[in-house]
């Protein structure tokens, strides 16, 4: 089955700096790659996603890149702010009926003011 | 709109006891999921259901059972709880069967098995 690895497990940056989180996946059939943000005491919420027919997607300060050949994808947050502090999860899924989203282990991001 | 409602929010349980975690959604989503979240392991899928009347096993199904009698409800049952089932449990739903779309999560149920 699918396996998703995520690095680093913890990331600390200064406010205004960029943060990059990287993930790899094992199943070449995966074609949907969402990123979720989880704030303390809350459930995860989708912040951006990318499908396998696209190499890059951007939404304001957040961008995601996908390298299908290498089977890895990354989340980039620019101009970080203290409210970006949270746990971030990457995930992968296959777009066939009845399948499931597999998550990475998560990255705890600290943005220091 | 409430979205996904989970109950209880927190529970302490003696080992060997039976426990049902409740999950209700008001978005009329076809698919529903149960994940457990453990430090360093992320979110692991326990069971899922693509539509009312059908269920499937995820990555870590042992010791858990689910049912999907209707679209809105997806309870998770621990028949005989063990300490290794101490975790935070998240219910989620999505409008598309097959996991191709966004997952909408509840706020979680923190379960401690002693």
PDB file of N, CA and C in Angstrom, chain A residues 52-101:
ATOM      1  N   UNK A  52      -1.932  15.364  -9.879  1.00  0.00           N
ATOM      2  CA  UNK A  52      -0.711  14.895 -10.527  1.00  0.00           C
ATOM      3  C   UNK A  52      -0.488  15.465 -11.925  1.00  0.00           C
ATOM      4  N   UNK A  53      -1.473  16.129 -12.474  1.00  0.00           N
ATOM      5  CA  UNK A  53      -1.289  16.719 -13.795  1.00  0.00           C
ATOM      6  C   UNK A  53      -0.749  18.156 -13.719  1.00  0.00           C
ATOM      7  N   UNK A  54      -0.397  18.574 -12.489  1.00  0.00           N
ATOM      8  CA  UNK A  54       0.109  19.933 -12.268  1.00  0.00           C
ATOM      9  C   UNK A  54       1.428  19.847 -11.522  1.00  0.00           C
ATOM     10  N   UNK A  55       2.405  20.698 -11.865  1.00  0.00           N
ATOM     11  CA  UNK A  55       3.694  20.651 -11.201  1.00  0.00           C
ATOM     12  C   UNK A  55       3.815  21.610 -10.030  1.00  0.00           C
ATOM     13  N   UNK A  56       3.008  22.674 -10.052  1.00  0.00           N
ATOM     14  CA  UNK A  56       3.118  23.666  -8.998  1.00  0.00           C
ATOM     15  C   UNK A  56       1.781  24.390  -8.863  1.00  0.00           C
ATOM     16  N   UNK A  57       1.494  24.772  -7.625  1.00  0.00           N
ATOM     17  CA  UNK A  57       0.273  25.530  -7.358  1.00  0.00           C
ATOM     18  C   UNK A  57       0.547  26.509  -6.249  1.00  0.00           C
ATOM     19  N   UNK A  58       0.013  27.722  -6.380  1.00  0.00           N
ATOM     20  CA  UNK A  58       0.296  28.751  -5.394  1.00  0.00           C
ATOM     21  C   UNK A  58      -0.995  29.407  -4.941  1.00  0.00           C
ATOM     22  N   UNK A  59      -1.035  29.731  -3.644  1.00  0.00           N
ATOM     23  CA  UNK A  59      -2.174  30.438  -3.069  1.00  0.00           C
ATOM     24  C   UNK A  59      -1.631  31.412  -2.040  1.00  0.00           C
ATOM     25  N   UNK A  60      -1.473  32.646  -2.432  1.00  0.00           N
ATOM     26  CA  UNK A  60      -0.935  33.727  -1.601  1.00  0.00           C
ATOM     27  C   UNK A  60       0.453  33.321  -1.103  1.00  0.00           C
ATOM     28  N   UNK A  61       0.641  33.145   0.189  1.00  0.00           N
ATOM     29  CA  UNK A  61       1.975  32.850   0.724  1.00  0.00           C
ATOM     30  C   UNK A  61       2.319  31.361   0.710  1.00  0.00           C
ATOM     31  N   UNK A  62       1.400  30.552   0.253  1.00  0.00           N
ATOM     32  CA  UNK A  62       1.594  29.101   0.287  1.00  0.00           C
ATOM     33  C   UNK A  62       1.727  28.562  -1.134  1.00  0.00           C
ATOM     34  N   UNK A  63       2.672  27.667  -1.338  1.00  0.00           N
ATOM     35  CA  UNK A  63       2.839  27.029  -2.637  1.00  0.00           C
ATOM     36  C   UNK A  63       3.170  25.556  -2.427  1.00  0.00           C
ATOM     37  N   UNK A  64       2.781  24.752  -3.366  1.00  0.00           N
ATOM     38  CA  UNK A  64       3.120  23.332  -3.338  1.00  0.00           C
ATOM     39  C   UNK A  64       3.718  22.955  -4.685  1.00  0.00           C
ATOM     40  N   UNK A  65       4.774  22.140  -4.650  1.00  0.00           N
ATOM     41  CA  UNK A  65       5.394  21.635  -5.869  1.00  0.00           C
ATOM     42  C   UNK A  65       5.337  20.122  -5.864  1.00  0.00           C
ATOM     43  N   UNK A  66       5.265  19.545  -7.039  1.00  0.00           N
ATOM     44  CA  UNK A  66       5.158  18.097  -7.187  1.00  0.00           C
ATOM     45  C   UNK A  66       6.135  17.612  -8.250  1.00  0.00           C
ATOM     46  N   UNK A  67       6.909  16.602  -7.899  1.00  0.00           N
ATOM     47  CA  UNK A  67       7.807  15.943  -8.846  1.00  0.00           C
ATOM     48  C   UNK A  67       7.364  14.486  -8.940  1.00  0.00           C
ATOM     49  N   UNK A  68       6.598  14.172  -9.974  1.00  0.00           N
ATOM     50  CA  UNK A  68       6.047  12.823 -10.118  1.00  0.00           C
ATOM     51  C   UNK A  68       7.130  11.782 -10.356  1.00  0.00           C
ATOM     52  N   UNK A  69       8.150  12.166 -11.097  1.00  0.00           N
ATOM     53  CA  UNK A  69       9.218  11.205 -11.403  1.00  0.00           C
ATOM     54  C   UNK A  69       9.923  10.756 -10.133  1.00  0.00           C
ATOM     55  N   UNK A  70      10.225  11.717  -9.270  1.00  0.00           N
ATOM     56  CA  UNK A  70      10.915  11.418  -8.031  1.00  0.00           C
ATOM     57  C   UNK A  70       9.952  11.024  -6.919  1.00  0.00           C
ATOM     58  N   UNK A  71       8.675  11.177  -7.152  1.00  0.00           N
ATOM     59  CA  UNK A  71       7.629  10.880  -6.169  1.00  0.00           C
ATOM     60  C   UNK A  71       7.838  11.682  -4.888  1.00  0.00           C
ATOM     61  N   UNK A  72       8.026  12.982  -5.064  1.00  0.00           N
ATOM     62  CA  UNK A  72       8.046  13.818  -3.882  1.00  0.00           C
ATOM     63  C   UNK A  72       7.339  15.138  -4.150  1.00  0.00           C
ATOM     64  N   UNK A  73       6.838  15.719  -3.071  1.00  0.00           N
ATOM     65  CA  UNK A  73       6.143  16.995  -3.154  1.00  0.00           C
ATOM     66  C   UNK A  73       6.470  17.812  -1.909  1.00  0.00           C
ATOM     67  N   UNK A  74       6.384  19.121  -2.054  1.00  0.00           N
ATOM     68  CA  UNK A  74       6.834  20.013  -0.979  1.00  0.00           C
ATOM     69  C   UNK A  74       5.848  21.153  -0.771  1.00  0.00           C
ATOM     70  N   UNK A  75       5.813  21.607   0.474  1.00  0.00           N
ATOM     71  CA  UNK A  75       5.012  22.781   0.856  1.00  0.00           C
ATOM     72  C   UNK A  75       5.972  23.922   1.154  1.00  0.00           C
ATOM     73  N   UNK A  76       5.701  25.081   0.583  1.00  0.00           N
ATOM     74  CA  UNK A  76       6.526  26.261   0.800  1.00  0.00           C
ATOM     75  C   UNK A  76       5.649  27.359   1.385  1.00  0.00           C
ATOM     76  N   UNK A  77       6.063  27.888   2.529  1.00  0.00           N
ATOM     77  CA  UNK A  77       5.371  29.013   3.134  1.00  0.00           C
ATOM     78  C   UNK A  77       6.343  30.182   3.160  1.00  0.00           C
ATOM     79  N   UNK A  78       5.979  31.273   2.520  1.00  0.00           N
ATOM     80  CA  UNK A  78       6.849  32.451   2.508  1.00  0.00           C
ATOM     81  C   UNK A  78       6.333  33.488   3.507  1.00  0.00           C
ATOM     82  N   UNK A  79       7.241  34.365   3.901  1.00  0.00           N
ATOM     83  CA  UNK A  79       6.895  35.470   4.821  1.00  0.00           C
ATOM     84  C   UNK A  79       6.091  34.946   6.015  1.00  0.00           C
ATOM     85  N   UNK A  80       6.665  33.964   6.696  1.00  0.00           N
ATOM     86  CA  UNK A  80       5.941  33.305   7.779  1.00  0.00           C
ATOM     87  C   UNK A  80       5.528  34.287   8.868  1.00  0.00           C
ATOM     88  N   UNK A  81       4.385  33.953   9.487  1.00  0.00           N
ATOM     89  CA  UNK A  81       3.824  34.767  10.558  1.00  0.00           C
ATOM     90  C   UNK A  81       3.558  33.865  11.756  1.00  0.00           C
ATOM     91  N   UNK A  82       3.485  34.431  12.955  1.00  0.00           N
ATOM     92  CA  UNK A  82       3.258  33.587  14.147  1.00  0.00           C
ATOM     93  C   UNK A  82       2.016  32.706  14.024  1.00  0.00           C
ATOM     94  N   UNK A  83       0.997  33.172  13.333  1.00  0.00           N
ATOM     95  CA  UNK A  83      -0.222  32.358  13.187  1.00  0.00           C
ATOM     96  C   UNK A  83      -0.039  31.170  12.248  1.00  0.00           C
ATOM     97  N   UNK A  84       1.111  31.089  11.591  1.00  0.00           N
ATOM     98  CA  UNK A  84       1.420  29.900  10.788  1.00  0.00           C
ATOM     99  C   UNK A  84       1.885  28.741  11.673  1.00  0.00           C
ATOM    100  N   UNK A  85       2.181  29.022  12.931  1.00  0.00           N
ATOM    101  CA  UNK A  85       2.604  27.971  13.850  1.00  0.00           C
ATOM    102  C   UNK A  85       1.489  26.945  14.017  1.00  0.00           C
ATOM    103  N   UNK A  86       1.802  25.697  13.712  1.00  0.00           N
ATOM    104  CA  UNK A  86       0.804  24.621  13.736  1.00  0.00           C
ATOM    105  C   UNK A  86       1.508  23.331  13.345  1.00  0.00           C
ATOM    106  N   UNK A  87       0.738  22.256  13.272  1.00  0.00           N
ATOM    107  CA  UNK A  87       1.247  21.003  12.719  1.00  0.00           C
ATOM    108  C   UNK A  87       0.716  20.873  11.295  1.00  0.00           C
ATOM    109  N   UNK A  88       1.606  20.543  10.378  1.00  0.00           N
ATOM    110  CA  UNK A  88       1.238  20.409   8.976  1.00  0.00           C
ATOM    111  C   UNK A  88       1.390  18.952   8.553  1.00  0.00           C
ATOM    112  N   UNK A  89       0.395  18.460   7.829  1.00  0.00           N
ATOM    113  CA  UNK A  89       0.406  17.092   7.330  1.00  0.00           C
ATOM    114  C   UNK A  89       0.329  17.089   5.812  1.00  0.00           C
ATOM    115  N   UNK A  90       1.196  16.303   5.184  1.00  0.00           N
ATOM    116  CA  UNK A  90       1.019  16.018   3.769  1.00  0.00           C
ATOM    117  C   UNK A  90       0.251  14.706   3.650  1.00  0.00           C
ATOM    118  N   UNK A  91      -0.312  14.460   2.499  1.00  0.00           N
ATOM    119  CA  UNK A  91      -1.075  13.235   2.295  1.00  0.00           C
ATOM    120  C   UNK A  91      -1.077  12.883   0.817  1.00  0.00           C
ATOM    121  N   UNK A  92      -1.424  11.634   0.541  1.00  0.00           N
ATOM    122  CA  UNK A  92      -1.521  11.160  -0.839  1.00  0.00           C
ATOM    123  C   UNK A  92      -2.701  10.222  -0.958  1.00  0.00           C
ATOM    124  N   UNK A  93      -3.339  10.263  -2.099  1.00  0.00           N
ATOM    125  CA  UNK A  93      -4.425   9.320  -2.331  1.00  0.00           C
ATOM    126  C   UNK A  93      -4.511   8.994  -3.817  1.00  0.00           C
ATOM    127  N   UNK A  94      -5.208   7.898  -4.089  1.00  0.00           N
ATOM    128  CA  UNK A  94      -5.398   7.444  -5.464  1.00  0.00           C
ATOM    129  C   UNK A  94      -6.842   7.701  -5.842  1.00  0.00           C
ATOM    130  N   UNK A  95      -7.022   8.252  -7.008  1.00  0.00           N
ATOM    131  CA  UNK A  95      -8.364   8.687  -7.396  1.00  0.00           C
ATOM    132  C   UNK A  95      -9.278   7.613  -7.921  1.00  0.00           C
ATOM    133  N   UNK A  96      -9.198   6.406  -7.393  1.00  0.00           N
ATOM    134  CA  UNK A  96     -10.137   5.368  -7.806  1.00  0.00           C
ATOM    135  C   UNK A  96     -11.185   5.178  -6.722  1.00  0.00           C
ATOM    136  N   UNK A  97     -12.306   4.670  -7.055  1.00  0.00           N
ATOM    137  CA  UNK A  97     -13.402   4.537  -6.114  1.00  0.00           C
ATOM    138  C   UNK A  97     -13.036   3.697  -4.904  1.00  0.00           C
ATOM    139  N   UNK A  98     -13.405   4.139  -3.760  1.00  0.00           N
ATOM    140  CA  UNK A  98     -13.224   3.368  -2.534  1.00  0.00           C
ATOM    141  C   UNK A  98     -11.863   3.498  -1.902  1.00  0.00           C
ATOM    142  N   UNK A  99     -11.028   4.436  -2.356  1.00  0.00           N
ATOM    143  CA  UNK A  99      -9.706   4.471  -1.750  1.00  0.00           C
ATOM    144  C   UNK A  99      -9.566   5.539  -0.675  1.00  0.00           C
ATOM    145  N   UNK A 100      -8.426   5.516   0.016  1.00  0.00           N
ATOM    146  CA  UNK A 100      -8.260   6.252   1.254  1.00  0.00           C
ATOM    147  C   UNK A 100      -7.088   7.208   1.161  1.00  0.00           C
ATOM    148  N   UNK A 101      -7.146   8.247   1.963  1.00  0.00           N
ATOM    149  CA  UNK A 101      -6.060   9.207   2.044  1.00  0.00           C
ATOM    150  C   UNK A 101      -5.057   8.755   3.092  1.00  0.00           C
TER     151      UNK A 101
END
